[in-house]
Short mmCIF file of C-alpha atoms in Angstrom, two decimals:
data_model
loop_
_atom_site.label_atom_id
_atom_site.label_comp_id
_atom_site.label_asym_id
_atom_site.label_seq_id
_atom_site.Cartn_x
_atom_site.Cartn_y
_atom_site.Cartn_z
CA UNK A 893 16.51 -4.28 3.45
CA UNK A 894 14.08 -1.10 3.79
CA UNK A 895 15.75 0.81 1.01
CA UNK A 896 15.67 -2.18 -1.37
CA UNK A 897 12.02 -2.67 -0.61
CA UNK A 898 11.37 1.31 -1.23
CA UNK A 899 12.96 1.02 -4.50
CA UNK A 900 10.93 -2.42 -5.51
CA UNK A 901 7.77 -1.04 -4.49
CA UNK A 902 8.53 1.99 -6.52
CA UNK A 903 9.46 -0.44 -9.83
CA UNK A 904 6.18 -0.38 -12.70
CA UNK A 905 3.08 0.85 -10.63
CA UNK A 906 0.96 0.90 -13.82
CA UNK A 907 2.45 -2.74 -14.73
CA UNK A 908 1.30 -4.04 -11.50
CA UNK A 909 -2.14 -2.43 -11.91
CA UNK A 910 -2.87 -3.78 -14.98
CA UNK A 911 -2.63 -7.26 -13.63
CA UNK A 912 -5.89 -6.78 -11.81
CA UNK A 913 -7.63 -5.33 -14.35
CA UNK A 914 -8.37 -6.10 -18.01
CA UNK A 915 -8.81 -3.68 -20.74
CA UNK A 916 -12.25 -4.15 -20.89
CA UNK A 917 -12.85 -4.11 -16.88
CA UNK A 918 -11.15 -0.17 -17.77
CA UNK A 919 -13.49 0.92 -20.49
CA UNK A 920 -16.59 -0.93 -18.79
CA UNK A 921 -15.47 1.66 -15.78
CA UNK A 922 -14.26 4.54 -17.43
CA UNK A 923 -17.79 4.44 -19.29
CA UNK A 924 -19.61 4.75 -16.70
CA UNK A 925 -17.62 7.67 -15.57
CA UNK A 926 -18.04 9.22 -18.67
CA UNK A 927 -21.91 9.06 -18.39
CA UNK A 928 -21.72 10.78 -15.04
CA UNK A 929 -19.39 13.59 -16.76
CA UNK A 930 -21.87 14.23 -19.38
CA UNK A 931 -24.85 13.72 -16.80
CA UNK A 932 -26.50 11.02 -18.81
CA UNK A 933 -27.47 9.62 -15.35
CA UNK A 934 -30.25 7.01 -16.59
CA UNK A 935 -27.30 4.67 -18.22
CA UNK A 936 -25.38 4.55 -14.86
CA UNK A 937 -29.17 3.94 -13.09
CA UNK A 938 -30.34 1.31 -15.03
CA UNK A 939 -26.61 -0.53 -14.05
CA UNK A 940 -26.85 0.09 -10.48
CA UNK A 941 -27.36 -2.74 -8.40
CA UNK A 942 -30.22 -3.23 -6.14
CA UNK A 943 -27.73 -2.56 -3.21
CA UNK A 944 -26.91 0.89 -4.16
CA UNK A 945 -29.96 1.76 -6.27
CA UNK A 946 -33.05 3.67 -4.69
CA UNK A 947 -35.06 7.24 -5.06
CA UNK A 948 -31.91 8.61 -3.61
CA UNK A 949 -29.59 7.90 -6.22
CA UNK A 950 -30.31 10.09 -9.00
CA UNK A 951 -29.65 13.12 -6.32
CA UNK A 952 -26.38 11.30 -5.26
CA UNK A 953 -25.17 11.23 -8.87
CA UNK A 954 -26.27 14.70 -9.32
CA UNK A 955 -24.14 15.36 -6.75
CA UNK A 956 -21.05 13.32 -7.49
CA UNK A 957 -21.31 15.03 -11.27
CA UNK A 958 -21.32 18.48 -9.87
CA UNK A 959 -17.35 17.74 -8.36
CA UNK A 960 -16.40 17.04 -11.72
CA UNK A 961 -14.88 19.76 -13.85
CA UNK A 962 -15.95 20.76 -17.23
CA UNK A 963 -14.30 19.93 -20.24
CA UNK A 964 -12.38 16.90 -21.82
CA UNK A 965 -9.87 15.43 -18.65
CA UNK A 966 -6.41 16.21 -19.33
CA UNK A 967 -5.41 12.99 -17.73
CA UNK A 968 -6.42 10.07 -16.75
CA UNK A 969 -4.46 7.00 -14.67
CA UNK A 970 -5.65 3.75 -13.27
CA UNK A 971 -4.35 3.96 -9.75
CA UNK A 972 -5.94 1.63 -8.14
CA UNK A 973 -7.35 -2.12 -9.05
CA UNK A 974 -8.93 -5.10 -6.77
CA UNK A 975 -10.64 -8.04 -7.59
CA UNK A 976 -12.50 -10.04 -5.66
CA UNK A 977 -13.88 -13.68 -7.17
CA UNK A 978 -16.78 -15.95 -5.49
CA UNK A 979 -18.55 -19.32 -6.68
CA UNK A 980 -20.37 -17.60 -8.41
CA UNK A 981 -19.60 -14.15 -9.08
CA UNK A 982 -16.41 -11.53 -9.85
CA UNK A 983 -16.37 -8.13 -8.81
CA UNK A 984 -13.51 -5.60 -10.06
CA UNK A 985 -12.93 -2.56 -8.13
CA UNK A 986 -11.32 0.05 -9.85
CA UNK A 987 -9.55 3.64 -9.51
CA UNK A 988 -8.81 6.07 -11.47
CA UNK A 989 -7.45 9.57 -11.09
CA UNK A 990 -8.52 11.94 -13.35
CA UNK A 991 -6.54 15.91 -14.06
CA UNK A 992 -8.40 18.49 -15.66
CA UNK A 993 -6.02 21.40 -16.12
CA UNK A 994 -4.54 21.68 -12.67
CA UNK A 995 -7.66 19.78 -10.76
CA UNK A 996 -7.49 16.48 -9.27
CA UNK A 997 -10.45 14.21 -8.36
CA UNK A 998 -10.18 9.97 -7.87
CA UNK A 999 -13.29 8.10 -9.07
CA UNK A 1000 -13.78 4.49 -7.86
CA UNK A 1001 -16.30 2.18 -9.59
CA UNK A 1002 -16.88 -1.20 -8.77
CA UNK A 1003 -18.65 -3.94 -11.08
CA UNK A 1004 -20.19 -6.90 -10.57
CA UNK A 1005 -20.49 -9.94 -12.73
CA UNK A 1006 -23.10 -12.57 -11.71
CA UNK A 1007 -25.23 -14.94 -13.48
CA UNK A 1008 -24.34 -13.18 -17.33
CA UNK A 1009 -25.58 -9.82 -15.62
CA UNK A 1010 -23.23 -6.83 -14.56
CA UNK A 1011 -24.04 -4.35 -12.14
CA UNK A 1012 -22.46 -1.20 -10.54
CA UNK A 1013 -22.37 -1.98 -6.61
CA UNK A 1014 -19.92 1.42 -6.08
CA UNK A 1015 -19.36 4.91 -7.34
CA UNK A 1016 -17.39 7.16 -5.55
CA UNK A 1017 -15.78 10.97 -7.01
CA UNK A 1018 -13.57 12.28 -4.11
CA UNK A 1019 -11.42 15.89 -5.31
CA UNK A 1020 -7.93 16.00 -4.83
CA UNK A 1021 -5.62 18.93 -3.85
CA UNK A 1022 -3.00 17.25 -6.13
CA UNK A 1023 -2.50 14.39 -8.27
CA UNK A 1024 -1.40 11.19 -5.86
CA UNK A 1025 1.94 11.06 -7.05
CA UNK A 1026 2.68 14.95 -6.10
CA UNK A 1027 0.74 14.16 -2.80
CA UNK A 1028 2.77 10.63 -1.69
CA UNK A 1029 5.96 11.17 -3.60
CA UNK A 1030 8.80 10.59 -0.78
CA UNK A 1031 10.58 13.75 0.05
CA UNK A 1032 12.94 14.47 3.38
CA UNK A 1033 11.51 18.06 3.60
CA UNK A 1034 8.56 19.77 6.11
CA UNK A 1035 8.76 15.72 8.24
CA UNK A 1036 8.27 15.73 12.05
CA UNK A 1037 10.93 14.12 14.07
CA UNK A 1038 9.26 10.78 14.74
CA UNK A 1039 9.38 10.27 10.59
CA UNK A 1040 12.79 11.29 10.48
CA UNK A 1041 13.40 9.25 13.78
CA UNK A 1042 11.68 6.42 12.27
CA UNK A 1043 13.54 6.69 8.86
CA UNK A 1044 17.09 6.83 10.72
CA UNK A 1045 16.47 3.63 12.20
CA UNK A 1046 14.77 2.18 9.41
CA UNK A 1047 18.10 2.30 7.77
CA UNK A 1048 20.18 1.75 11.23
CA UNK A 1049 18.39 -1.33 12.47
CA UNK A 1050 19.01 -3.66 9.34
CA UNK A 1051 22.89 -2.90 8.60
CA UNK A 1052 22.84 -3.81 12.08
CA UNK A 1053 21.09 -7.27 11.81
CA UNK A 1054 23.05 -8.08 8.98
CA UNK A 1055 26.17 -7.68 11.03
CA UNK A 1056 25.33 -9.46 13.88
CA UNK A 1057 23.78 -12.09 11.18
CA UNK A 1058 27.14 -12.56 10.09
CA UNK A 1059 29.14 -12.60 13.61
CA UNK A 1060 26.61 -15.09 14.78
CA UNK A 1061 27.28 -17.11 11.60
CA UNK A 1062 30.93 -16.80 12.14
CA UNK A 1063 30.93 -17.59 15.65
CA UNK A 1064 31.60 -21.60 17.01
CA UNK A 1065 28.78 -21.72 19.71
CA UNK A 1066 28.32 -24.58 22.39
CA UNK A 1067 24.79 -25.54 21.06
CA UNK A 1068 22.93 -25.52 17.81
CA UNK A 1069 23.32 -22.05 15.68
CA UNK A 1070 20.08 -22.11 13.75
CA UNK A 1071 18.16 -21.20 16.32
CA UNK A 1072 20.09 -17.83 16.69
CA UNK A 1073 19.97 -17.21 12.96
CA UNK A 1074 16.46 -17.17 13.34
CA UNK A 1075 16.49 -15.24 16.36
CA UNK A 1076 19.30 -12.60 15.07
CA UNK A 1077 17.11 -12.34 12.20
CA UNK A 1078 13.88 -10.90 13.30
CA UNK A 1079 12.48 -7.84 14.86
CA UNK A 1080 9.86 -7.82 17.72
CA UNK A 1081 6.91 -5.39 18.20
CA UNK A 1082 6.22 -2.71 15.53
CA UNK A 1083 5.97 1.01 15.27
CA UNK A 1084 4.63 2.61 12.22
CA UNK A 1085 4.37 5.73 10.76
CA UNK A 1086 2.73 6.89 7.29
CA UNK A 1087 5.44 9.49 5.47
CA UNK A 1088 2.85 11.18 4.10
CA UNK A 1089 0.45 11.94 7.15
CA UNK A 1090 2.84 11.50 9.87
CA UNK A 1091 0.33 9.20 11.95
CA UNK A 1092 1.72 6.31 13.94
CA UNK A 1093 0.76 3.39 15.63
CA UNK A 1094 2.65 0.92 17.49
CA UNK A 1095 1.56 -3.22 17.17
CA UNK A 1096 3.27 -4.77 20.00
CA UNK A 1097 2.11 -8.80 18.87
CA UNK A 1098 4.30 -8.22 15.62
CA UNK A 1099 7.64 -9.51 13.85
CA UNK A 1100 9.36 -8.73 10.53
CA UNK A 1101 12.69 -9.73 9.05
CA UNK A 1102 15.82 -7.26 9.44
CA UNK A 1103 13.60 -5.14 12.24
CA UNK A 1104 12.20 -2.65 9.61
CA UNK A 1105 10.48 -2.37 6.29
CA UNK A 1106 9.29 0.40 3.73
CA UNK A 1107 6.44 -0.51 1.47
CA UNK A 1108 3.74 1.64 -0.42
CA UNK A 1109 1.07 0.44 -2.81
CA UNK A 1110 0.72 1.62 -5.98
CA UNK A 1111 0.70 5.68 -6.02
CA UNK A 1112 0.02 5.27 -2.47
CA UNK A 1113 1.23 6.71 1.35
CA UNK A 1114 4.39 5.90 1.78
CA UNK A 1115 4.49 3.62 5.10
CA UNK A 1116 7.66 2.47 7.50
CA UNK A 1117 7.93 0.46 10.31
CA UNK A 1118 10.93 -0.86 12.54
CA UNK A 1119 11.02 -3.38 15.00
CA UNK A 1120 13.37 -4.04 18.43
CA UNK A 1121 16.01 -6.62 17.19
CA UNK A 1122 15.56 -8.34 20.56
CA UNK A 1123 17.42 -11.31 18.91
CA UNK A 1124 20.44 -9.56 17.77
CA UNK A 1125 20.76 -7.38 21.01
CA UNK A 1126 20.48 -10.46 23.06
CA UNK A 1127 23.08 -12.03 20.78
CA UNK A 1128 25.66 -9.60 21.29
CA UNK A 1129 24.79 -9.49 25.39
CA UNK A 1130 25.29 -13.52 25.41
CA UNK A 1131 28.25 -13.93 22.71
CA UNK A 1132 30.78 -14.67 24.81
CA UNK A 1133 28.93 -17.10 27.30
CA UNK A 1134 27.68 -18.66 23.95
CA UNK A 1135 30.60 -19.12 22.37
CA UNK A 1136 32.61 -22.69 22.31
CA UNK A 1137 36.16 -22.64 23.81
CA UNK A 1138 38.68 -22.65 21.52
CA UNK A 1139 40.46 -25.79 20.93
CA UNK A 1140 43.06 -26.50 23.26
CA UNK A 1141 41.95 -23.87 25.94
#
């Protein structure tokens, strides 16, 4: 189950992406980055919404322009995309990263639509060390031993679900069964770690099915979890006092 979720939520990032965000929600954004590139600030000041506008934010995008490199971007990839729609209003978040020779940076801009106007109500220009695939990609190498810990049994824990899954299946039992299909099934409590930082953090009111999972956004961290598969331990403790005697016995 984790490994076919890994190589799912590796399938088309860009394809997914592009769900959440129309062609023109990308130029309408990439526009505005472009007037911060060429430091034509009074286009993106005039857009900015009353939330975000003020005598501070000419020195802000002063600022953010001064992180961006010189010269034509080499690159640039929507990474990131979220959409959020009210009664009366839409606002589209989006992310790109941009590469200028061997420089990284991500730019976020997010637009709102309301009442036939459209504002900017968030700029951000963070540098990068590296582009976000080189920095997330998955790779076994320079891990700590929880990840590698974590990613043992992240592999371990549903192979062994499944075979208890099918035992219990299998097995003639004195009561009802689907109550220890459902049991077998899940995992209890949950540790995570992210691959790429190596932080953790354990959520002990948790389930998930086949006791682990391995998901990452779109050129995102890397995250997996695993559960205790209190349901298929207890199964294999109980089987025999579970099962119904064979016929004849």
């Amino acid at each position: 189950m984790s490994m076919l979720l890994l190589l799912l939520a590796g399938c088309s990032q860009s394809d997914v992406l592009q769900k959440f965000a129309s062609p023109e929600d990308q130029a309408l954004a990439r526009n505005y980055i472009d007037l911060l590139r060429q430091r034509r600030f009074e286009g993106i000041e005039k857009a900015a919404d009353p939330s975000i506008g003020g005598a501070s934010l000419h020195d802000t995008l002063v600022k953010m322009a001064a992180l961006i490199p010189p010269g034509e971007p080499t690159s640039v990839t929507l990474v990131g995309a979220h959409r959020m729609n009210t009664v009366d209003s839409s606002t589209v978040n989006l992310t790109f990263e941009y590469g200028f020779s061997g420089k990284w940076l991500v730019t976020n801009v997010a637009v709102k639509r309301q009442g036939g106007s459209t504002t900017i109500v968030g700029f951000s220009v963070i540098p990068q060390r590296a582009s976000l695939e080189e920095q997330n990609k998955f790779t076994l190498s320079g891990k700590t031993p929880v990840q590698y810990f974590v990613l043992t049994l992240a592999i371990i824990l549903p192979l062994l679900t499944l075979c208890v899954l099918v035992v219990c299946v299998r097995t003639k039992l004195k009561g009802r069964k689907w109550p220890w299909i459902l049991f077998v099934i899940f995992g209890f409590g949950k540790f995570v770690v992210n691959w790429t930082t190596s932080q953790w953090a354990f959520v002990p009111l948790s389930f998930q099915l086949f006791s682990a999972s391995a998901v990452a956004p779109p050129y995102g961290q890397w995250t997996f979890a695993i559960s205790f598969p209190l349901g298929a331990v207890t199964f294999l403790l109980l089987r025999r006092r579970l099962s119904a005697p064979a016929v004849g016995s």
